[in-house]
Short mmCIF file of C-alpha atoms in Angstrom, two decimals:
data_model
loop_
_atom_site.label_atom_id
_atom_site.label_comp_id
_atom_site.label_asym_id
_atom_site.label_seq_id
_atom_site.Cartn_x
_atom_site.Cartn_y
_atom_site.Cartn_z
CA UNK A 1 -40.16 7.38 52.55
CA UNK A 2 -39.28 7.71 56.90
CA UNK A 3 -35.46 8.20 54.92
CA UNK A 4 -33.25 11.05 53.31
CA UNK A 5 -31.92 8.66 50.82
CA UNK A 6 -31.21 5.78 48.73
CA UNK A 7 -28.19 4.31 48.62
CA UNK A 8 -27.44 1.49 46.48
CA UNK A 9 -23.42 -0.20 47.33
CA UNK A 10 -23.76 -2.38 43.60
CA UNK A 11 -20.52 -4.74 42.23
CA UNK A 12 -21.13 -6.16 38.86
CA UNK A 13 -19.41 -9.40 37.73
CA UNK A 14 -18.53 -10.79 33.96
CA UNK A 15 -18.78 -7.63 32.55
CA UNK A 16 -17.46 -7.20 29.44
CA UNK A 17 -13.62 -6.19 29.48
CA UNK A 18 -13.65 -4.01 26.53
CA UNK A 19 -16.91 -2.02 28.18
CA UNK A 20 -14.87 -1.64 31.19
CA UNK A 21 -12.05 0.28 29.52
CA UNK A 22 -13.79 2.37 27.37
CA UNK A 23 -14.18 5.90 29.06
CA UNK A 24 -16.27 6.84 26.83
CA UNK A 25 -18.93 4.27 26.53
CA UNK A 26 -19.14 4.30 30.70
CA UNK A 27 -19.64 8.66 31.09
CA UNK A 28 -22.50 7.66 28.34
CA UNK A 29 -24.16 4.64 30.00
CA UNK A 30 -23.60 6.06 33.74
CA UNK A 31 -25.88 8.94 32.16
CA UNK A 32 -28.66 7.59 30.17
CA UNK A 33 -28.77 5.19 33.83
CA UNK A 34 -29.30 8.61 35.40
CA UNK A 35 -31.51 10.08 33.46
CA UNK A 36 -33.33 7.17 32.02
CA UNK A 37 -34.07 6.76 36.65
CA UNK A 38 -35.33 10.41 35.91
CA UNK A 39 -32.56 12.46 37.45
CA UNK A 40 -31.45 15.78 36.79
CA UNK A 41 -27.69 14.98 35.06
CA UNK A 42 -25.84 18.49 36.43
CA UNK A 43 -22.53 17.59 35.54
CA UNK A 44 -20.22 14.49 34.64
CA UNK A 45 -16.59 13.73 35.25
CA UNK A 46 -14.33 10.63 34.28
CA UNK A 47 -10.80 9.00 34.40
CA UNK A 48 -9.59 6.70 32.41
CA UNK A 49 -6.18 5.31 33.67
CA UNK A 50 -3.57 3.30 31.82
CA UNK A 51 -3.05 0.64 30.88
CA UNK A 52 -6.66 0.09 31.98
CA UNK A 53 -9.47 1.05 34.98
CA UNK A 54 -11.28 3.91 35.12
CA UNK A 55 -13.22 5.94 37.75
CA UNK A 56 -15.95 8.33 37.19
CA UNK A 57 -18.92 9.82 38.68
CA UNK A 58 -22.08 11.51 37.31
CA UNK A 59 -23.38 14.74 39.19
CA UNK A 60 -26.70 14.55 39.98
CA UNK A 61 -29.60 18.04 41.58
CA UNK A 62 -31.26 14.10 42.80
CA UNK A 63 -27.05 12.82 44.60
CA UNK A 64 -25.06 10.79 42.57
CA UNK A 65 -24.13 7.58 40.78
CA UNK A 66 -19.95 6.84 40.97
CA UNK A 67 -17.64 3.91 39.08
CA UNK A 68 -14.48 2.78 39.02
CA UNK A 69 -13.82 -1.11 36.85
CA UNK A 70 -10.97 -3.07 36.81
CA UNK A 71 -11.40 -3.65 33.13
CA UNK A 72 -8.39 -7.22 33.58
CA UNK A 73 -11.36 -8.28 35.92
CA UNK A 74 -14.93 -7.54 33.98
CA UNK A 75 -15.53 -6.13 36.80
CA UNK A 76 -16.95 -3.14 38.12
CA UNK A 77 -18.12 -0.92 41.42
CA UNK A 78 -20.77 0.80 41.45
CA UNK A 79 -22.36 3.48 43.92
CA UNK A 80 -25.75 4.72 43.36
CA UNK A 81 -27.85 7.60 45.91
CA UNK A 82 -30.20 9.50 45.36
CA UNK A 83 -32.52 11.87 47.69
CA UNK A 84 -36.38 12.01 48.00
CA UNK A 85 -38.42 9.79 46.51
CA UNK A 86 -39.03 11.20 42.24
CA UNK A 87 -36.08 8.90 41.67
CA UNK A 88 -35.58 4.55 40.92
CA UNK A 89 -31.61 4.17 41.64
CA UNK A 90 -33.28 0.47 40.85
CA UNK A 91 -33.71 2.29 37.71
CA UNK A 92 -30.20 2.37 37.09
CA UNK A 93 -28.99 -0.51 38.73
CA UNK A 94 -30.97 -2.21 35.01
CA UNK A 95 -29.43 -0.05 32.51
CA UNK A 96 -26.30 -0.56 34.11
CA UNK A 97 -26.48 -4.14 34.81
CA UNK A 98 -27.74 -4.35 30.54
CA UNK A 99 -24.95 -2.07 29.30
CA UNK A 100 -22.07 -3.25 30.58
CA UNK A 101 -22.66 -7.47 29.66
CA UNK A 102 -22.76 -7.67 33.27
CA UNK A 103 -23.43 -11.69 34.03
CA UNK A 104 -24.28 -11.47 37.21
CA UNK A 105 -24.72 -8.62 39.42
CA UNK A 106 -24.67 -8.01 43.67
CA UNK A 107 -26.16 -5.14 45.38
CA UNK A 108 -26.95 -3.67 49.00
CA UNK A 109 -29.65 -1.17 49.74
CA UNK A 110 -28.70 1.71 52.60
CA UNK A 111 -31.35 4.12 54.17
CA UNK A 112 -29.53 7.68 54.04
CA UNK A 113 -30.71 9.83 56.93
CA UNK A 114 -33.25 8.20 58.88
CA UNK A 115 -35.45 10.43 60.18
CA UNK A 116 -36.45 8.88 63.06
CA UNK A 117 -33.00 9.09 63.82
CA UNK A 118 -32.73 13.29 63.24
CA UNK A 119 -35.21 16.68 64.26
CA UNK A 120 -35.96 19.52 61.81
CA UNK A 121 -34.00 22.72 61.88
CA UNK A 122 -36.35 25.73 60.69
CA UNK A 123 -34.24 28.48 58.77
CA UNK A 124 -35.72 31.22 55.83
CA UNK A 125 -33.87 29.22 52.55
CA UNK A 126 -34.91 32.84 51.51
CA UNK A 127 -32.20 34.70 53.05
CA UNK A 128 -30.73 31.36 51.09
CA UNK A 129 -30.93 31.20 47.79
CA UNK A 130 -28.73 33.69 45.05
CA UNK A 131 -32.06 35.74 43.17
CA UNK A 132 -29.48 35.99 39.68
CA UNK A 133 -28.09 32.22 39.72
CA UNK A 134 -29.05 30.31 37.04
CA UNK A 135 -28.19 26.06 36.58
CA UNK A 136 -26.54 24.58 34.53
CA UNK A 137 -29.91 22.85 33.67
CA UNK A 138 -31.58 25.94 32.57
CA UNK A 139 -31.02 25.51 28.97
CA UNK A 140 -30.94 21.89 28.99
CA UNK A 141 -27.12 21.70 28.94
CA UNK A 142 -24.72 19.78 31.82
CA UNK A 143 -21.52 19.88 32.28
CA UNK A 144 -18.96 17.22 31.14
CA UNK A 145 -15.86 16.27 32.23
CA UNK A 146 -13.95 13.46 30.34
CA UNK A 147 -9.72 12.57 30.77
CA UNK A 148 -7.36 10.87 29.58
CA UNK A 149 -5.00 9.04 31.60
CA UNK A 150 -1.83 7.83 31.08
CA UNK A 151 -0.35 6.77 34.51
CA UNK A 152 3.23 4.44 34.94
CA UNK A 153 3.98 3.10 38.89
CA UNK A 154 4.88 6.75 40.40
CA UNK A 155 3.68 9.44 38.21
CA UNK A 156 0.74 10.37 35.39
CA UNK A 157 -0.54 12.29 32.33
CA UNK A 158 -4.04 13.87 32.58
CA UNK A 159 -5.61 15.17 29.56
CA UNK A 160 -9.40 16.36 29.81
CA UNK A 161 -11.41 15.39 26.10
CA UNK A 162 -14.31 16.07 24.81
CA UNK A 163 -15.76 12.61 25.05
CA UNK A 164 -16.45 12.09 22.20
CA UNK A 165 -13.45 9.64 20.02
CA UNK A 166 -12.10 10.40 16.86
CA UNK A 167 -10.88 7.77 16.00
CA UNK A 168 -10.05 3.63 17.72
CA UNK A 169 -8.94 0.05 15.60
CA UNK A 170 -7.70 -3.12 16.87
CA UNK A 171 -5.24 -3.40 14.70
CA UNK A 172 -2.57 -6.35 15.20
CA UNK A 173 -0.31 -5.25 17.18
CA UNK A 174 -1.67 -2.81 18.89
CA UNK A 175 -4.85 -1.33 19.41
CA UNK A 176 -4.79 2.98 17.59
CA UNK A 177 -7.04 5.65 19.25
CA UNK A 178 -7.42 9.37 18.84
CA UNK A 179 -8.50 11.58 21.33
CA UNK A 180 -9.98 14.99 20.80
CA UNK A 181 -8.77 16.62 23.65
CA UNK A 182 -8.96 20.20 24.57
CA UNK A 183 -5.35 21.85 25.52
CA UNK A 184 -3.71 20.08 23.13
CA UNK A 185 -5.91 19.51 20.53
CA UNK A 186 -6.25 15.73 18.52
CA UNK A 187 -3.94 12.71 20.27
CA UNK A 188 -3.05 9.92 18.79
CA UNK A 189 -2.39 6.99 21.44
CA UNK A 190 -1.30 3.06 20.83
CA UNK A 191 -2.13 1.68 23.86
CA UNK A 192 -3.16 3.68 26.07
CA UNK A 193 0.63 5.62 25.41
CA UNK A 194 0.66 9.48 24.00
CA UNK A 195 2.78 9.75 20.54
CA UNK A 196 2.15 12.88 19.34
CA UNK A 197 -0.91 15.60 20.46
CA UNK A 198 -1.36 18.13 17.57
CA UNK A 199 0.22 21.29 19.56
CA UNK A 200 3.38 20.22 20.73
CA UNK A 201 4.32 17.14 18.30
CA UNK A 202 6.15 19.94 15.84
CA UNK A 203 9.17 19.63 18.93
CA UNK A 204 10.03 15.91 18.83
CA UNK A 205 9.61 15.91 14.86
CA UNK A 206 11.37 19.43 14.08
CA UNK A 207 14.12 17.36 16.62
CA UNK A 208 14.86 14.32 15.42
CA UNK A 209 15.18 15.68 11.87
CA UNK A 210 16.82 18.82 11.37
CA UNK A 211 20.34 18.27 13.79
CA UNK A 212 20.90 15.07 12.02
CA UNK A 213 20.52 17.26 8.53
CA UNK A 214 22.49 20.52 9.33
CA UNK A 215 25.51 18.31 10.18
CA UNK A 216 25.15 16.15 7.45
CA UNK A 217 24.52 18.74 5.01
CA UNK A 218 25.97 16.05 2.10
CA UNK A 219 22.99 12.94 3.06
CA UNK A 220 20.57 12.17 -0.42
CA UNK A 221 18.84 9.27 1.13
CA UNK A 222 17.45 8.49 4.00
CA UNK A 223 14.65 5.94 5.98
CA UNK A 224 12.49 6.03 8.72
CA UNK A 225 11.48 3.27 11.14
CA UNK A 226 8.36 3.56 12.70
CA UNK A 227 6.78 7.49 12.50
CA UNK A 228 3.37 5.76 10.76
CA UNK A 229 2.31 9.80 12.07
CA UNK A 230 4.10 11.03 9.19
CA UNK A 231 5.50 14.03 10.94
CA UNK A 232 8.87 13.08 10.78
CA UNK A 233 8.77 13.01 7.19
CA UNK A 234 7.15 16.01 7.05
CA UNK A 235 10.02 17.17 8.19
CA UNK A 236 12.86 15.85 6.97
CA UNK A 237 11.46 16.23 3.15
CA UNK A 238 11.40 19.67 3.88
CA UNK A 239 15.34 19.48 2.24
CA UNK A 240 15.75 19.80 -1.20
CA UNK A 241 19.28 17.74 -1.07
CA UNK A 242 17.34 15.05 0.05
CA UNK A 243 16.24 12.38 -3.51
CA UNK A 244 14.60 9.76 -1.83
CA UNK A 245 13.40 9.75 1.92
CA UNK A 246 12.00 6.08 2.55
CA UNK A 247 9.14 5.06 5.71
CA UNK A 248 8.40 2.16 7.47
CA UNK A 249 5.82 1.55 9.98
CA UNK A 250 4.22 -1.01 10.00
CA UNK A 251 0.63 -0.39 11.74
CA UNK A 252 -0.69 0.65 8.38
CA UNK A 253 -4.07 2.08 10.87
CA UNK A 254 -1.47 4.77 12.38
CA UNK A 255 -1.36 6.27 8.69
CA UNK A 256 -5.03 5.89 8.44
CA UNK A 257 -5.67 7.20 11.71
CA UNK A 258 -3.50 10.80 11.46
CA UNK A 259 -4.63 11.50 7.80
CA UNK A 260 -8.25 11.41 8.68
CA UNK A 261 -7.33 13.10 12.38
CA UNK A 262 -4.04 15.15 12.10
CA UNK A 263 -3.50 16.31 8.62
CA UNK A 264 -1.25 19.18 9.46
CA UNK A 265 1.71 15.58 10.58
CA UNK A 266 0.31 13.76 7.37
CA UNK A 267 0.85 16.10 4.90
CA UNK A 268 3.50 14.95 3.23
CA UNK A 269 2.49 11.23 2.11
CA UNK A 270 1.70 11.76 -1.24
CA UNK A 271 5.04 13.52 -1.78
CA UNK A 272 6.91 12.16 -5.43
CA UNK A 273 10.23 11.48 -2.82
CA UNK A 274 9.05 9.65 -0.58
CA UNK A 275 9.00 6.31 -0.61
CA UNK A 276 5.99 4.66 2.04
CA UNK A 277 6.26 0.71 2.77
CA UNK A 278 3.99 -1.13 5.87
CA UNK A 279 5.78 -3.24 6.86
CA UNK A 280 8.34 -5.18 9.70
CA UNK A 281 10.92 -2.34 10.41
CA UNK A 282 13.29 -5.02 12.12
CA UNK A 283 12.82 -7.17 8.57
CA UNK A 284 13.60 -4.24 6.14
CA UNK A 285 17.00 -4.14 8.83
CA UNK A 286 17.98 -7.25 7.85
CA UNK A 287 16.85 -7.31 4.10
CA UNK A 288 18.48 -3.95 3.16
CA UNK A 289 20.48 -3.25 2.03
CA UNK A 290 24.49 -2.52 2.76
CA UNK A 291 25.90 0.74 3.33
CA UNK A 292 22.58 1.92 1.71
CA UNK A 293 21.60 5.08 3.71
CA UNK A 294 23.00 8.32 5.13
CA UNK A 295 21.12 9.09 7.42
CA UNK A 296 18.99 6.50 9.59
CA UNK A 297 16.07 7.70 11.79
CA UNK A 298 14.33 5.00 14.42
CA UNK A 299 11.29 7.13 15.33
CA UNK A 300 9.68 4.04 17.30
CA UNK A 301 7.43 4.66 19.97
CA UNK A 302 8.29 3.10 23.52
CA UNK A 303 9.67 -0.89 23.81
CA UNK A 304 6.61 -2.82 24.64
CA UNK A 305 4.39 -3.70 21.78
CA UNK A 306 5.72 -3.03 17.89
CA UNK A 307 8.84 -1.00 19.22
CA UNK A 308 10.08 -3.52 21.19
CA UNK A 309 12.77 -5.70 18.90
CA UNK A 310 14.22 -1.82 18.04
CA UNK A 311 16.02 -1.47 21.65
CA UNK A 312 18.33 -4.70 21.24
CA UNK A 313 21.61 -4.60 20.58
CA UNK A 314 21.01 -7.11 16.64
CA UNK A 315 18.52 -4.69 15.83
CA UNK A 316 21.60 -1.87 16.02
CA UNK A 317 24.63 -3.90 14.43
CA UNK A 318 22.00 -3.83 11.33
CA UNK A 319 21.24 -0.58 11.10
CA UNK A 320 24.83 0.14 11.90
CA UNK A 321 25.64 -2.09 8.36
CA UNK A 322 23.20 -0.31 6.76
CA UNK A 323 24.71 3.14 6.62
CA UNK A 324 27.14 4.43 4.55
CA UNK A 325 30.65 5.33 5.68
CA UNK A 326 29.69 9.59 6.43
CA UNK A 327 25.98 8.42 7.95
CA UNK A 328 24.06 8.57 10.90
CA UNK A 329 21.60 7.08 13.44
CA UNK A 330 19.15 9.11 15.20
CA UNK A 331 16.85 7.52 17.79
CA UNK A 332 13.69 9.02 20.28
CA UNK A 333 16.33 7.91 23.46
CA UNK A 334 13.02 7.78 26.01
CA UNK A 335 13.59 10.22 29.24
CA UNK A 336 16.37 10.07 31.77
CA UNK A 337 14.08 11.39 34.27
CA UNK A 338 11.32 9.06 33.52
CA UNK A 339 12.77 4.62 33.35
CA UNK A 340 17.07 5.88 33.70
CA UNK A 341 17.80 2.54 33.86
CA UNK A 342 16.18 1.77 30.05
CA UNK A 343 17.97 5.03 28.70
CA UNK A 344 21.17 4.00 30.47
CA UNK A 345 20.93 1.00 28.30
CA UNK A 346 20.77 2.03 25.58
CA UNK A 347 23.14 4.32 25.03
CA UNK A 348 25.78 1.57 26.45
CA UNK A 349 24.25 -0.53 23.58
CA UNK A 350 24.90 2.88 20.94
CA UNK A 351 28.67 3.20 22.56
CA UNK A 352 29.99 -0.71 21.66
CA UNK A 353 28.52 -0.14 18.10
CA UNK A 354 29.04 2.52 17.52
CA UNK A 355 32.12 4.31 19.31
CA UNK A 356 32.23 6.22 23.21
CA UNK A 357 32.81 9.16 21.17
CA UNK A 358 30.26 9.50 17.91
CA UNK A 359 27.06 8.93 20.39
CA UNK A 360 25.39 11.83 21.30
CA UNK A 361 22.66 13.24 23.62
CA UNK A 362 20.90 15.99 23.03
CA UNK A 363 17.64 16.94 25.11
CA UNK A 364 14.19 18.68 24.01
CA UNK A 365 11.02 19.98 25.70
CA UNK A 366 7.64 18.37 25.27
CA UNK A 367 5.02 19.09 28.07
CA UNK A 368 3.10 15.61 26.69
CA UNK A 369 5.72 12.99 27.26
CA UNK A 370 7.04 11.94 30.90
CA UNK A 371 8.22 14.45 32.99
CA UNK A 372 8.57 16.65 29.52
CA UNK A 373 12.59 16.45 28.99
CA UNK A 374 12.53 13.55 26.16
CA UNK A 375 15.90 12.38 24.76
CA UNK A 376 17.20 11.86 21.32
CA UNK A 377 20.51 10.59 19.89
CA UNK A 378 22.92 10.94 17.39
CA UNK A 379 25.21 8.14 16.61
CA UNK A 380 27.57 8.58 14.30
CA UNK A 381 29.20 5.83 11.30
CA UNK A 382 31.84 8.42 10.55
CA UNK A 383 33.75 11.32 11.75
CA UNK A 384 30.52 13.86 11.53
CA UNK A 385 29.36 15.97 14.54
CA UNK A 386 26.25 17.62 15.28
CA UNK A 387 28.13 20.41 16.84
CA UNK A 388 30.22 21.14 13.38
CA UNK A 389 26.72 22.23 11.33
CA UNK A 390 26.11 25.37 9.31
CA UNK A 391 25.12 27.53 11.65
CA UNK A 392 24.00 30.42 8.91
CA UNK A 393 22.06 27.57 6.83
CA UNK A 394 20.00 26.33 9.82
CA UNK A 395 18.92 29.61 10.76
CA UNK A 396 18.44 30.70 7.15
CA UNK A 397 16.12 27.36 6.85
CA UNK A 398 13.68 27.77 10.54
CA UNK A 399 13.32 31.36 9.40
CA UNK A 400 12.17 30.09 5.80
CA UNK A 401 10.35 27.07 6.47
CA UNK A 402 8.31 28.37 9.36
CA UNK A 403 9.63 26.16 12.09
CA UNK A 404 8.15 26.70 15.34
CA UNK A 405 11.69 24.99 18.12
CA UNK A 406 14.04 24.48 15.82
CA UNK A 407 16.92 27.47 15.11
CA UNK A 408 20.09 27.51 15.16
CA UNK A 409 20.80 28.26 18.96
CA UNK A 410 18.33 26.14 19.89
CA UNK A 411 20.46 22.98 17.68
CA UNK A 412 23.60 24.08 20.11
CA UNK A 413 21.67 24.41 23.18
CA UNK A 414 19.99 20.47 22.98
CA UNK A 415 23.47 19.46 23.48
CA UNK A 416 24.17 21.54 26.89
CA UNK A 417 23.23 18.74 29.28
CA UNK A 418 22.52 18.61 32.91
CA UNK A 419 24.66 17.20 35.60
CA UNK A 420 22.46 14.52 36.18
CA UNK A 421 21.98 13.12 32.71
CA UNK A 422 25.91 12.93 32.59
CA UNK A 423 26.38 11.54 35.45
CA UNK A 424 23.82 8.87 33.95
CA UNK A 425 25.55 8.24 30.47
CA UNK A 426 28.92 7.63 32.40
CA UNK A 427 27.35 5.19 34.56
CA UNK A 428 26.96 1.46 34.07
CA UNK A 429 23.59 -0.38 33.28
CA UNK A 430 24.53 -2.91 36.19
CA UNK A 431 25.15 0.94 38.24
CA UNK A 432 21.88 2.41 38.01
CA UNK A 433 19.78 3.27 41.11
CA UNK A 434 15.98 5.36 41.47
CA UNK A 435 18.58 8.32 42.30
CA UNK A 436 17.34 10.56 39.22
CA UNK A 437 14.06 8.09 38.46
CA UNK A 438 10.56 8.62 38.26
CA UNK A 439 10.76 4.69 37.85
CA UNK A 440 11.71 2.06 39.61
CA UNK A 441 15.37 0.26 38.15
CA UNK A 442 13.92 -3.17 38.82
#
């Protein structure tokens, strides 16, 4: 060669959009493309972005292979850079074109470090070597650095995972996936949004259930809309006072995935007091008898996709009708910091239906949810008040059941709201600004 390296700038067109959004396929293909060309792979680092797009690099002893994809255009931009003449980057090009199911590709090769323009410096290599150093390839392994990223306009959450996806299926409603993350264990995502993880799910599920149960000790019949992971009904069924718990989940794949890979949350699906229905929660509420449930928990995803209809005034009016005269509705009510406009709008809706003084907000810390601060709403049809509860009973229950987050002190403290949250709750939806929101309000 008359140069130190060969650099091919590649554009792949008409690729499979599905494959261009599959971080595992891309990482495996890039590693295989390097190895097929005879390169020695050192490590790989790949990120999947929400809702779509993958970036990554495979570091090889002879330089690197890098990529960024735009699934919505079926397009990938790829760099293939090899040093010396032992590796042919065109072998990698051919491999990737087939792996990505590309209709066609364009490329340009550059010779990097032309020897005619360089002057060699002589030095003693032995003085630069660490005799005890062990290369990563010495034991035949590489370092894999594969990341899932849930990204919104201004913020993102990235979690490193093993690169081996445990579950991935598309239902008629959404894509259901489970990743094996290194920090939080198995993680359920719906359409690329984090729903729960093994290591922090207990925060959400304990707070959405035990707060209403200890402020309404006469409740006998409960309904959960959504919550196909099983965590909410698991916590409800700890309470022997409940004679029946009905779970209405629209997507049976969520239940299937969690039974397989989140057994901690799906542990109660065979409980004889559970009535499990794979059905549309909106339709179920429309057909529900008046004053049938003492407690209704809306355990919904964010207001997109199949969860969008669970964030309407019509739906909440139906929930109100289905509650007994002393019944309570609990919802996950988004993050006041993440999207202030949605937070304010849904509380304004609750207050118009249940009454200004009957709606209460409480908070919990959930590290894998946007901003880490998450809210729940407590809306009473009668005179139930979340701060009027049996503290001794709550303390004994927390100890007996081995709860990891909820206790009598946390119950009370959750309703101590920061000033900015109080301000938001007293703001009309049309007056919300970006002052507190991590996302644009308009």
